[in-house]
PDB file of C-alpha atoms in Angstrom:
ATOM      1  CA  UNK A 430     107.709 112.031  77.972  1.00  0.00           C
ATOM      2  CA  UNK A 431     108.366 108.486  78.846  1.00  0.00           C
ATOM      3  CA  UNK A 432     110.323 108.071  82.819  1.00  0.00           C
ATOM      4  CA  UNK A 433     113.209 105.955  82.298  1.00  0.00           C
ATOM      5  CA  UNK A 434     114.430 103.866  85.389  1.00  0.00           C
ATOM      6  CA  UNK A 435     117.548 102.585  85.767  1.00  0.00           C
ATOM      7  CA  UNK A 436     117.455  99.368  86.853  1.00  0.00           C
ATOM      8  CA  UNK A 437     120.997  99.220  88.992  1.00  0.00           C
ATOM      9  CA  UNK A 438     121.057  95.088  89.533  1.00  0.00           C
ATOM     10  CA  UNK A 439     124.487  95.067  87.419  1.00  0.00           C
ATOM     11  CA  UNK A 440     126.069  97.243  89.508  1.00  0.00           C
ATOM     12  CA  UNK A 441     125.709  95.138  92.166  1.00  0.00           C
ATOM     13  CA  UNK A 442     126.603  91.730  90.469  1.00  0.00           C
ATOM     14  CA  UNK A 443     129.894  93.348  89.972  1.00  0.00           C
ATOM     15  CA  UNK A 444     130.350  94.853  93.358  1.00  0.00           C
ATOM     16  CA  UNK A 445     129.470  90.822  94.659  1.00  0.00           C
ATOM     17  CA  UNK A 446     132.141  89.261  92.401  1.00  0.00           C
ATOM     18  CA  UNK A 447     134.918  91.269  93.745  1.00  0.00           C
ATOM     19  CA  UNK A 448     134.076  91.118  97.479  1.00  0.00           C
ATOM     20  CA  UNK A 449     134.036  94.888  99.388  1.00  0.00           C
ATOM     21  CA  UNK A 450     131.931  98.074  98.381  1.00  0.00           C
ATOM     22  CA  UNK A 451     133.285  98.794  94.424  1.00  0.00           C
ATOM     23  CA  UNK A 452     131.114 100.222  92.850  1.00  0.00           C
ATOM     24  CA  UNK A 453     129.140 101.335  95.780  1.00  0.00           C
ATOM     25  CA  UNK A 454     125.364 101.017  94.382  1.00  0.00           C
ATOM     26  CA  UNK A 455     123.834 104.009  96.385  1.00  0.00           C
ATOM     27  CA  UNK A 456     126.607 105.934  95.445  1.00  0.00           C
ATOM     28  CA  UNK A 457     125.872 104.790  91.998  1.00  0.00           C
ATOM     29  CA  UNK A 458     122.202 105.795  92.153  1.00  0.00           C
ATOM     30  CA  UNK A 459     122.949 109.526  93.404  1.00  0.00           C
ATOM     31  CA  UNK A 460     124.735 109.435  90.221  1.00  0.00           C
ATOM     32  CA  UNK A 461     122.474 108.118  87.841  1.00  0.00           C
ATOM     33  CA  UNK A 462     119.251 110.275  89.276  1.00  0.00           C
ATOM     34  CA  UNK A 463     122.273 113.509  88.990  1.00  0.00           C
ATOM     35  CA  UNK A 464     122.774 112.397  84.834  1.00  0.00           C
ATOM     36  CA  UNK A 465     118.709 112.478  84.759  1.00  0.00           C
ATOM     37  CA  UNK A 466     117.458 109.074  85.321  1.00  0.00           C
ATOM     38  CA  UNK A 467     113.925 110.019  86.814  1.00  0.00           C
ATOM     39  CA  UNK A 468     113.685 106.578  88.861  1.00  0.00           C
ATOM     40  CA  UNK A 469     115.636 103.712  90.028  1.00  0.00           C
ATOM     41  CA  UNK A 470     115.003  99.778  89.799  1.00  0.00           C
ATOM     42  CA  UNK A 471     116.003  97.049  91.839  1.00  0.00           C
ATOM     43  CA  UNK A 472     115.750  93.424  91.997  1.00  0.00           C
ATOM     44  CA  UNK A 473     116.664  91.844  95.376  1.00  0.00           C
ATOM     45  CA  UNK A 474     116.072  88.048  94.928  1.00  0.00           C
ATOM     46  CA  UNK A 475     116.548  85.743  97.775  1.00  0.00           C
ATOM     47  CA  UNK A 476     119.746  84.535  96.856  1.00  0.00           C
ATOM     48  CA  UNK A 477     120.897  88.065  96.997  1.00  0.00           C
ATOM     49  CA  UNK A 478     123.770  87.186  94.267  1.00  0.00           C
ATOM     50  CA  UNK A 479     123.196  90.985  93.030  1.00  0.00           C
ATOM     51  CA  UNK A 480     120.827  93.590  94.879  1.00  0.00           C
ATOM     52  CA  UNK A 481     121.056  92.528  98.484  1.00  0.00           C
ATOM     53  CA  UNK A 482     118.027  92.974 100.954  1.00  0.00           C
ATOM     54  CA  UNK A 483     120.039  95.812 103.048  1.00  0.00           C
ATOM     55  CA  UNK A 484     120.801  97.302  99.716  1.00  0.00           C
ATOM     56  CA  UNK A 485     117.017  98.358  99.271  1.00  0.00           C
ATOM     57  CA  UNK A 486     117.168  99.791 102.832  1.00  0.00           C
ATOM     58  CA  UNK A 487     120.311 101.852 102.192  1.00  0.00           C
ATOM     59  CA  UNK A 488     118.713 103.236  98.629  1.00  0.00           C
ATOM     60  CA  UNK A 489     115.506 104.374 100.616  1.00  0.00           C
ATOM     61  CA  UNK A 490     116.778 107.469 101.282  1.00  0.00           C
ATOM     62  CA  UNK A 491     118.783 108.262  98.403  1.00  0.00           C
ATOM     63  CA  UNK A 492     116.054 108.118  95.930  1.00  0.00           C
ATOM     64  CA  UNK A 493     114.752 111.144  95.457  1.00  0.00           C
ATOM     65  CA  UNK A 494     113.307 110.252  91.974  1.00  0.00           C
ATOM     66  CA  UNK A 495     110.674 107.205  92.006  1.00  0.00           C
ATOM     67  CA  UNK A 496     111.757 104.329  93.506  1.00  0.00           C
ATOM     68  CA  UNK A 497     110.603 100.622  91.518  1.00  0.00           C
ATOM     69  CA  UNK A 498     111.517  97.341  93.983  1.00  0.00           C
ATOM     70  CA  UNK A 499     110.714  94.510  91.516  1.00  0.00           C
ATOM     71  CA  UNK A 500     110.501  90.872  92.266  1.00  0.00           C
ATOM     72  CA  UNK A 501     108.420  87.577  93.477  1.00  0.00           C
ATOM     73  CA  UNK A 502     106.180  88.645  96.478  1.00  0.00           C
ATOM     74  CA  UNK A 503     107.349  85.545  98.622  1.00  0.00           C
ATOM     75  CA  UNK A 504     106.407  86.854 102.477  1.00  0.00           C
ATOM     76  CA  UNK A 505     109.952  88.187 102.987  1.00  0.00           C
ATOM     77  CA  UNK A 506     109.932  90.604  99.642  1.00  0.00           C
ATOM     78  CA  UNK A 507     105.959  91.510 100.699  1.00  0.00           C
ATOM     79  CA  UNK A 508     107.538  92.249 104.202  1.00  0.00           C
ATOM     80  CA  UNK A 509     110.397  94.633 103.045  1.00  0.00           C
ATOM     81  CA  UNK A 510     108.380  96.521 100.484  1.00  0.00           C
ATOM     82  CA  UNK A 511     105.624  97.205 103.216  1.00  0.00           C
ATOM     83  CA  UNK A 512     108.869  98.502 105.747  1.00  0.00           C
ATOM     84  CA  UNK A 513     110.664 100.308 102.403  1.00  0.00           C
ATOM     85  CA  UNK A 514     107.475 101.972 100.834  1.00  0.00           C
ATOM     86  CA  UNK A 515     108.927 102.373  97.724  1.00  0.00           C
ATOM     87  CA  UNK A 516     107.149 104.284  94.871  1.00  0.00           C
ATOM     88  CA  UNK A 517     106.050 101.247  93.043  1.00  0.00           C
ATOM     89  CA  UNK A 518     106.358  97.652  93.708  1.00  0.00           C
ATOM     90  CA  UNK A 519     106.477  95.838  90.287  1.00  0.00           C
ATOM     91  CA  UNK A 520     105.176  91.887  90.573  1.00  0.00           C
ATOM     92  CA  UNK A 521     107.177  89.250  88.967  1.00  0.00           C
ATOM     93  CA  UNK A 522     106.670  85.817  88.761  1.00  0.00           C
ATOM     94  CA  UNK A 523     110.762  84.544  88.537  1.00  0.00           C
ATOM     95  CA  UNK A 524     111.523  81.702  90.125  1.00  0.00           C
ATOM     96  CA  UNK A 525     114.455  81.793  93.121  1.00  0.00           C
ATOM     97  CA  UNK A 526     117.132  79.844  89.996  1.00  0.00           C
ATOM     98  CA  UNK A 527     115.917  82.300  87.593  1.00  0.00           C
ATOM     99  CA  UNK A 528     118.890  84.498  86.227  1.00  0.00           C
ATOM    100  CA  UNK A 529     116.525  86.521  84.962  1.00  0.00           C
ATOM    101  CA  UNK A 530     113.060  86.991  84.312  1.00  0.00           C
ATOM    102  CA  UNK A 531     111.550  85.287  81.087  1.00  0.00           C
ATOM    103  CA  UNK A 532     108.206  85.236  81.357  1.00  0.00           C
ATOM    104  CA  UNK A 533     104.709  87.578  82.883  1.00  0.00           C
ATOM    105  CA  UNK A 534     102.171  86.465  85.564  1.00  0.00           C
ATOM    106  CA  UNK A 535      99.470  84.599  84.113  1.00  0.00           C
ATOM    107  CA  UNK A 536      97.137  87.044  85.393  1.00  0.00           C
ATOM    108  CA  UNK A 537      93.477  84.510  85.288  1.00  0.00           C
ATOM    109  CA  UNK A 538      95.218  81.546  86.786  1.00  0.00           C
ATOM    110  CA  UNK A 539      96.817  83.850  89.765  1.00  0.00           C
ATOM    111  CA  UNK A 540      93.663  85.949  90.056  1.00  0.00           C
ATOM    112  CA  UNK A 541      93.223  85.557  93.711  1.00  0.00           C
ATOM    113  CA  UNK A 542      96.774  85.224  95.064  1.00  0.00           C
ATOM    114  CA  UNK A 543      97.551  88.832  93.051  1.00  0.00           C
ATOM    115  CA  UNK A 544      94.395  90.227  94.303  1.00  0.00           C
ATOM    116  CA  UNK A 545      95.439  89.887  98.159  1.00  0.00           C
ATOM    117  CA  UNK A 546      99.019  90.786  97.353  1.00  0.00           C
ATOM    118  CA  UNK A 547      98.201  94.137  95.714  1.00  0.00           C
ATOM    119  CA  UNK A 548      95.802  94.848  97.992  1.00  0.00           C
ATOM    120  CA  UNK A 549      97.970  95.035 100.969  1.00  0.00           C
ATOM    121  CA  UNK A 550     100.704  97.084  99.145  1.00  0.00           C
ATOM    122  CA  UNK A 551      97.794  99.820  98.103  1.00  0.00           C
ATOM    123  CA  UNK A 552      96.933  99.724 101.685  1.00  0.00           C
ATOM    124  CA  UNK A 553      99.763 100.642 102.485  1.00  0.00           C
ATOM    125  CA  UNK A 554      99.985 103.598  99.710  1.00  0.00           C
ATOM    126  CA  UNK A 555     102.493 101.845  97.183  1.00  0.00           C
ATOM    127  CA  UNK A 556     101.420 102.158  93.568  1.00  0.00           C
ATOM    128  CA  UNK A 557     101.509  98.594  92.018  1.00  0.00           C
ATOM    129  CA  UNK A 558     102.543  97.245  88.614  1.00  0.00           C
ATOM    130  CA  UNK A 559     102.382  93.436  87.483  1.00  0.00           C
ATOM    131  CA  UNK A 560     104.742  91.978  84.445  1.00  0.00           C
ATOM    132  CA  UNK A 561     102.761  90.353  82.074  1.00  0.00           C
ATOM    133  CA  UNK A 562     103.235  89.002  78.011  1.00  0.00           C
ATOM    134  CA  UNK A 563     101.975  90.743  75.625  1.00  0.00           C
ATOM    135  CA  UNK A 564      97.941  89.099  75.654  1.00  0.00           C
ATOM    136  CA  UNK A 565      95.067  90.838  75.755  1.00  0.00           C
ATOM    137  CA  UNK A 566      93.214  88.562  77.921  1.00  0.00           C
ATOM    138  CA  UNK A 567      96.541  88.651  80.594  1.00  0.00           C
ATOM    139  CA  UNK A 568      95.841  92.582  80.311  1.00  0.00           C
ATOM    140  CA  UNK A 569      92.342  92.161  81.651  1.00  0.00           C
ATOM    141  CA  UNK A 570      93.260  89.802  83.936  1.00  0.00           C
ATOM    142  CA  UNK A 571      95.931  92.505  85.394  1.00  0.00           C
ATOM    143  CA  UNK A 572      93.024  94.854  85.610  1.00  0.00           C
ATOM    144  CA  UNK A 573      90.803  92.313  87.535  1.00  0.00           C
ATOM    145  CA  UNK A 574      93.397  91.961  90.308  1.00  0.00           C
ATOM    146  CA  UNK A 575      93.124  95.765  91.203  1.00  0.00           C
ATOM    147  CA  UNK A 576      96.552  96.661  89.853  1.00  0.00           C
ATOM    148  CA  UNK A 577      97.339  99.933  89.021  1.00  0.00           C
ATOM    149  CA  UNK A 578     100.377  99.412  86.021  1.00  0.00           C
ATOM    150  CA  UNK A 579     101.009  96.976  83.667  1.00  0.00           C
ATOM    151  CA  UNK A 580     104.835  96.323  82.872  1.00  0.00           C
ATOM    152  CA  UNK A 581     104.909  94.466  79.547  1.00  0.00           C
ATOM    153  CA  UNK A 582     107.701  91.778  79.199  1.00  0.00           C
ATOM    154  CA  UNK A 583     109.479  93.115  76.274  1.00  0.00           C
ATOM    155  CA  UNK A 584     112.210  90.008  75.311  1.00  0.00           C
ATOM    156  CA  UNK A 585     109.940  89.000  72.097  1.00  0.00           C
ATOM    157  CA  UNK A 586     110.021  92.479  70.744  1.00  0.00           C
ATOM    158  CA  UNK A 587     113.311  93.534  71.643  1.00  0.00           C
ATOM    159  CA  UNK A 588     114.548  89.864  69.580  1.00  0.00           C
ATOM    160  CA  UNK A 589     112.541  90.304  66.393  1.00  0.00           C
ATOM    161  CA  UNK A 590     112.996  93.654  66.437  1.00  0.00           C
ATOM    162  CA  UNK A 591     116.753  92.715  66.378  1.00  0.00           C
ATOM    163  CA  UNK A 592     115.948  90.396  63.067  1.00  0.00           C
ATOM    164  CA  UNK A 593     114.192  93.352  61.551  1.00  0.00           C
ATOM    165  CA  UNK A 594     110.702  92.143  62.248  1.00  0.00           C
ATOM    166  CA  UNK A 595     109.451  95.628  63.169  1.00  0.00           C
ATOM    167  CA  UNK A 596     105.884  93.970  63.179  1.00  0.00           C
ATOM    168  CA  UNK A 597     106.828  92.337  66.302  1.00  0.00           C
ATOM    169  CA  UNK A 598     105.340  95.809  68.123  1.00  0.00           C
ATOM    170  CA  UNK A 599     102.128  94.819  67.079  1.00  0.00           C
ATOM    171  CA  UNK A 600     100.633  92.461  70.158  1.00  0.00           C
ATOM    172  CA  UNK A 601     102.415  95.541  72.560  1.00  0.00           C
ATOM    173  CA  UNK A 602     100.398  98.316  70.848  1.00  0.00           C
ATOM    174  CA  UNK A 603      97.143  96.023  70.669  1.00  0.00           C
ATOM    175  CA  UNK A 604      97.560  95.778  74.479  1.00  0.00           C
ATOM    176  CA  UNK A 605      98.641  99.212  74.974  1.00  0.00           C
ATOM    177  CA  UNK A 606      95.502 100.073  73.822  1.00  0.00           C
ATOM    178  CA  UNK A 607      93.083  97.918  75.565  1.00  0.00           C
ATOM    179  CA  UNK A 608      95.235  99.108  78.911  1.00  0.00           C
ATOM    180  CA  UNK A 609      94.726 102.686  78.150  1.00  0.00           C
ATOM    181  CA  UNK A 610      90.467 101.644  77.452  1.00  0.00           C
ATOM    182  CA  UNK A 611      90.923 100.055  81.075  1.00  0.00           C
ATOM    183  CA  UNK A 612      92.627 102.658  83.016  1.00  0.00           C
ATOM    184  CA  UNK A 613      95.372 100.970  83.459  1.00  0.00           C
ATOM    185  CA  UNK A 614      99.158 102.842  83.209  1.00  0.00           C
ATOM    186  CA  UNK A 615     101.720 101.345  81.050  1.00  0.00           C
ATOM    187  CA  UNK A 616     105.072 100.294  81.855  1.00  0.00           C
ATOM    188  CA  UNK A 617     107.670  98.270  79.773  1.00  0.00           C
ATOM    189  CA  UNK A 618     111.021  96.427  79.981  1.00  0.00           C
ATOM    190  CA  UNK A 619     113.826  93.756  79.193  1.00  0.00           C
ATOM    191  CA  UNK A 620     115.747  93.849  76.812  1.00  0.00           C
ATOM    192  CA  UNK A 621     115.024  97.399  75.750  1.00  0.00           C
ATOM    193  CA  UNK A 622     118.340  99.189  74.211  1.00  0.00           C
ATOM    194  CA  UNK A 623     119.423 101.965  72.639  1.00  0.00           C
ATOM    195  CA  UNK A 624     118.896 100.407  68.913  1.00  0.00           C
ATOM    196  CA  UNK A 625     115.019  99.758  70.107  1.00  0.00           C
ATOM    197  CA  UNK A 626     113.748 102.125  72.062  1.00  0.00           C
ATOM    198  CA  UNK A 627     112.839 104.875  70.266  1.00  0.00           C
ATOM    199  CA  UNK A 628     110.735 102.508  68.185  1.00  0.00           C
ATOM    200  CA  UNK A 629     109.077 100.729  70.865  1.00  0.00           C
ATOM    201  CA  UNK A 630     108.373 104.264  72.527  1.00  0.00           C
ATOM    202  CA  UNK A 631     106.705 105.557  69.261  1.00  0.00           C
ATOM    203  CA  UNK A 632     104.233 102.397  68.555  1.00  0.00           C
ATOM    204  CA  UNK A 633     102.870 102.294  72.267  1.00  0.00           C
ATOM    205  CA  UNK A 634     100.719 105.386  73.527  1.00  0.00           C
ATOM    206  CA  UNK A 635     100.561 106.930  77.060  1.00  0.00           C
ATOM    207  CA  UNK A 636     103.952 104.811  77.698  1.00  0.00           C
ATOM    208  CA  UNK A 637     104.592 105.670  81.052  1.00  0.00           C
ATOM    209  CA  UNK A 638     107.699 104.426  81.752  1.00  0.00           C
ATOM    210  CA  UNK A 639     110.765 102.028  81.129  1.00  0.00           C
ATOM    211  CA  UNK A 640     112.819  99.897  82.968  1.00  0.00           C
ATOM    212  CA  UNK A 641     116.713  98.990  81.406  1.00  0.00           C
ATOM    213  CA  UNK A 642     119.645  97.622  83.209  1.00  0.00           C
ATOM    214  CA  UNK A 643     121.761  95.371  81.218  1.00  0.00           C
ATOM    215  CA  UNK A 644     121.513  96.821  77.901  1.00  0.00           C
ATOM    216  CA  UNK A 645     122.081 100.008  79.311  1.00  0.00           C
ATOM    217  CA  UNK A 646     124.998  99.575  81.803  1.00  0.00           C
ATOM    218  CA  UNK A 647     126.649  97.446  78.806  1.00  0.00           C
ATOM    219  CA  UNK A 648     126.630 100.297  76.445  1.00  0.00           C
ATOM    220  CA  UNK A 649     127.873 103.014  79.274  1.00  0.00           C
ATOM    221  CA  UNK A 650     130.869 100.685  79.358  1.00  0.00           C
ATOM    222  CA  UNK A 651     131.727 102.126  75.928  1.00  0.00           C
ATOM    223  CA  UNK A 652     129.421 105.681  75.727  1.00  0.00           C
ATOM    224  CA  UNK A 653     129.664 106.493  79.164  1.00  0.00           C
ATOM    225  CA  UNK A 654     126.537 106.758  82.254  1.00  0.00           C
ATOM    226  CA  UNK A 655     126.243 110.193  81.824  1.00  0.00           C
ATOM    227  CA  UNK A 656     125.999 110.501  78.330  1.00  0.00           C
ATOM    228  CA  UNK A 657     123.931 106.965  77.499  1.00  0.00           C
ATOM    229  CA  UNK A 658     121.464 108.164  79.963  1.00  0.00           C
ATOM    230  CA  UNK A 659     120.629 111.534  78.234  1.00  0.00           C
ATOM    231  CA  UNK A 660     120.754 109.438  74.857  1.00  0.00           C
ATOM    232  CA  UNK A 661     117.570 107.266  76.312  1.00  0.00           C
ATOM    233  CA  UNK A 662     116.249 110.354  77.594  1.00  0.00           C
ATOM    234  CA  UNK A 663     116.345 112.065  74.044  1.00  0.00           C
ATOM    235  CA  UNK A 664     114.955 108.897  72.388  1.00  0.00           C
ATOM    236  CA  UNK A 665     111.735 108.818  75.022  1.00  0.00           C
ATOM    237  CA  UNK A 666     110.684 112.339  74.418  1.00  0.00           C
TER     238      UNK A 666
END
């Protein structure tokens, strides 16, 4: 069965727009992990206008389940995942105005700055993942830096999927494929919802695990947490 993590960034964009503690995101993450989320996501970026830096501190330990911090390793996100130790650290390549990512590392061209990066964070006994599109040759670069996951950028599928282009799975599985022939684990996410999952979960083997926020806190607002949660968790057996 594929893990689903909850990415929880939402929760605390609307905790920031109000001012005060409502919704309290740890509180919100005991929650999730109770409903059967098997792993939370977070995405502290240096503006903090969501996930804030003493958020990921305060989630340490509360998060029983595995435990993703995603962003841009700038020194101060390196720092705090090396203090944290979360499960996984997942790589992305956003830019500080970014409202959210849109695009994977370009894995050749990075080579060397990714290779020192993940090395320290394996030193240090944190499994390592690095968001990448959906091309082959950005899947061997991953595998050249010493990563140990892919997480493949899923915005292209998840939009032609939404036109009915089911054929838009194909450059995911082809580099599905070549991960599995390289040893490296699979991960996947953005944009990944209810009406696409179960499709994208069936067309990509040894899927390891997702990643969903905003699709998924948008359709608790009218299913519910509890229940949309065990809805993703029936569609990724």
């Amino acid at each position: 069965m594929t893990k689903l993590s909850v990415n929880i960034n939402k929760i605390a964009t609307l905790r920031n727009s109000r001012g005060g503690d409502v919704p309290n995101v740890v509180q919100f993450a005991r929650d999730i992990q109770k409903f059967g989320a098997q792993g939370v996501t977070i995405h502290p970026r240096p503006d903090e206008r969501h996930i804030r830096y003493q958020d990921v501190y305060d989630l340490k330990p509360e998060v029983y389940t595995e435990y993703n911090i995603e962003g841009n390793p700038i020194r101060q996100f390196i720092d705090m995942v090396l203090e944290v130790k979360p499960t996984q650290v997942t790589l992305v390549p956003d830019a500080e105005d970014a409202i959210t990512s849109n695009a994977g590392w370009d894995t050749i061209k990075h080579k060397d700055f990714l290779v020192d990066v993940i090395k320290e964070f394996k030193q240090n006994g944190i499994r390592t993942s690095i968001f990448v599109d959906p091309q082959l040759k950005q899947v061997e670069g991953a595998k050249a830096t010493g990563a140990d996951r892919i997480e493949l950028y899923t915005e292209a599928f998840a939009h032609n999927y939404g036109l009915g282009n089911k054929m838009s799975i194909k450059p995911y599985t082809e580099c599905a494929v070549l991960a599995n022939v390289l040893g490296l684990g699979i991960n996947a996410g953005h944009d990944l919802s209810l009406d696409n999952i179960k499709y994208f979960k069936q067309n990509i083997p040894d899927l390891l695990e997702v990643s969903i926020g905003h699709a998924l806190i948008s359709e608790s607002l009218y299913l519910g947490i509890e229940n949309v949660i065990n809805m993703y968790l029936r569609q990724l057996k």
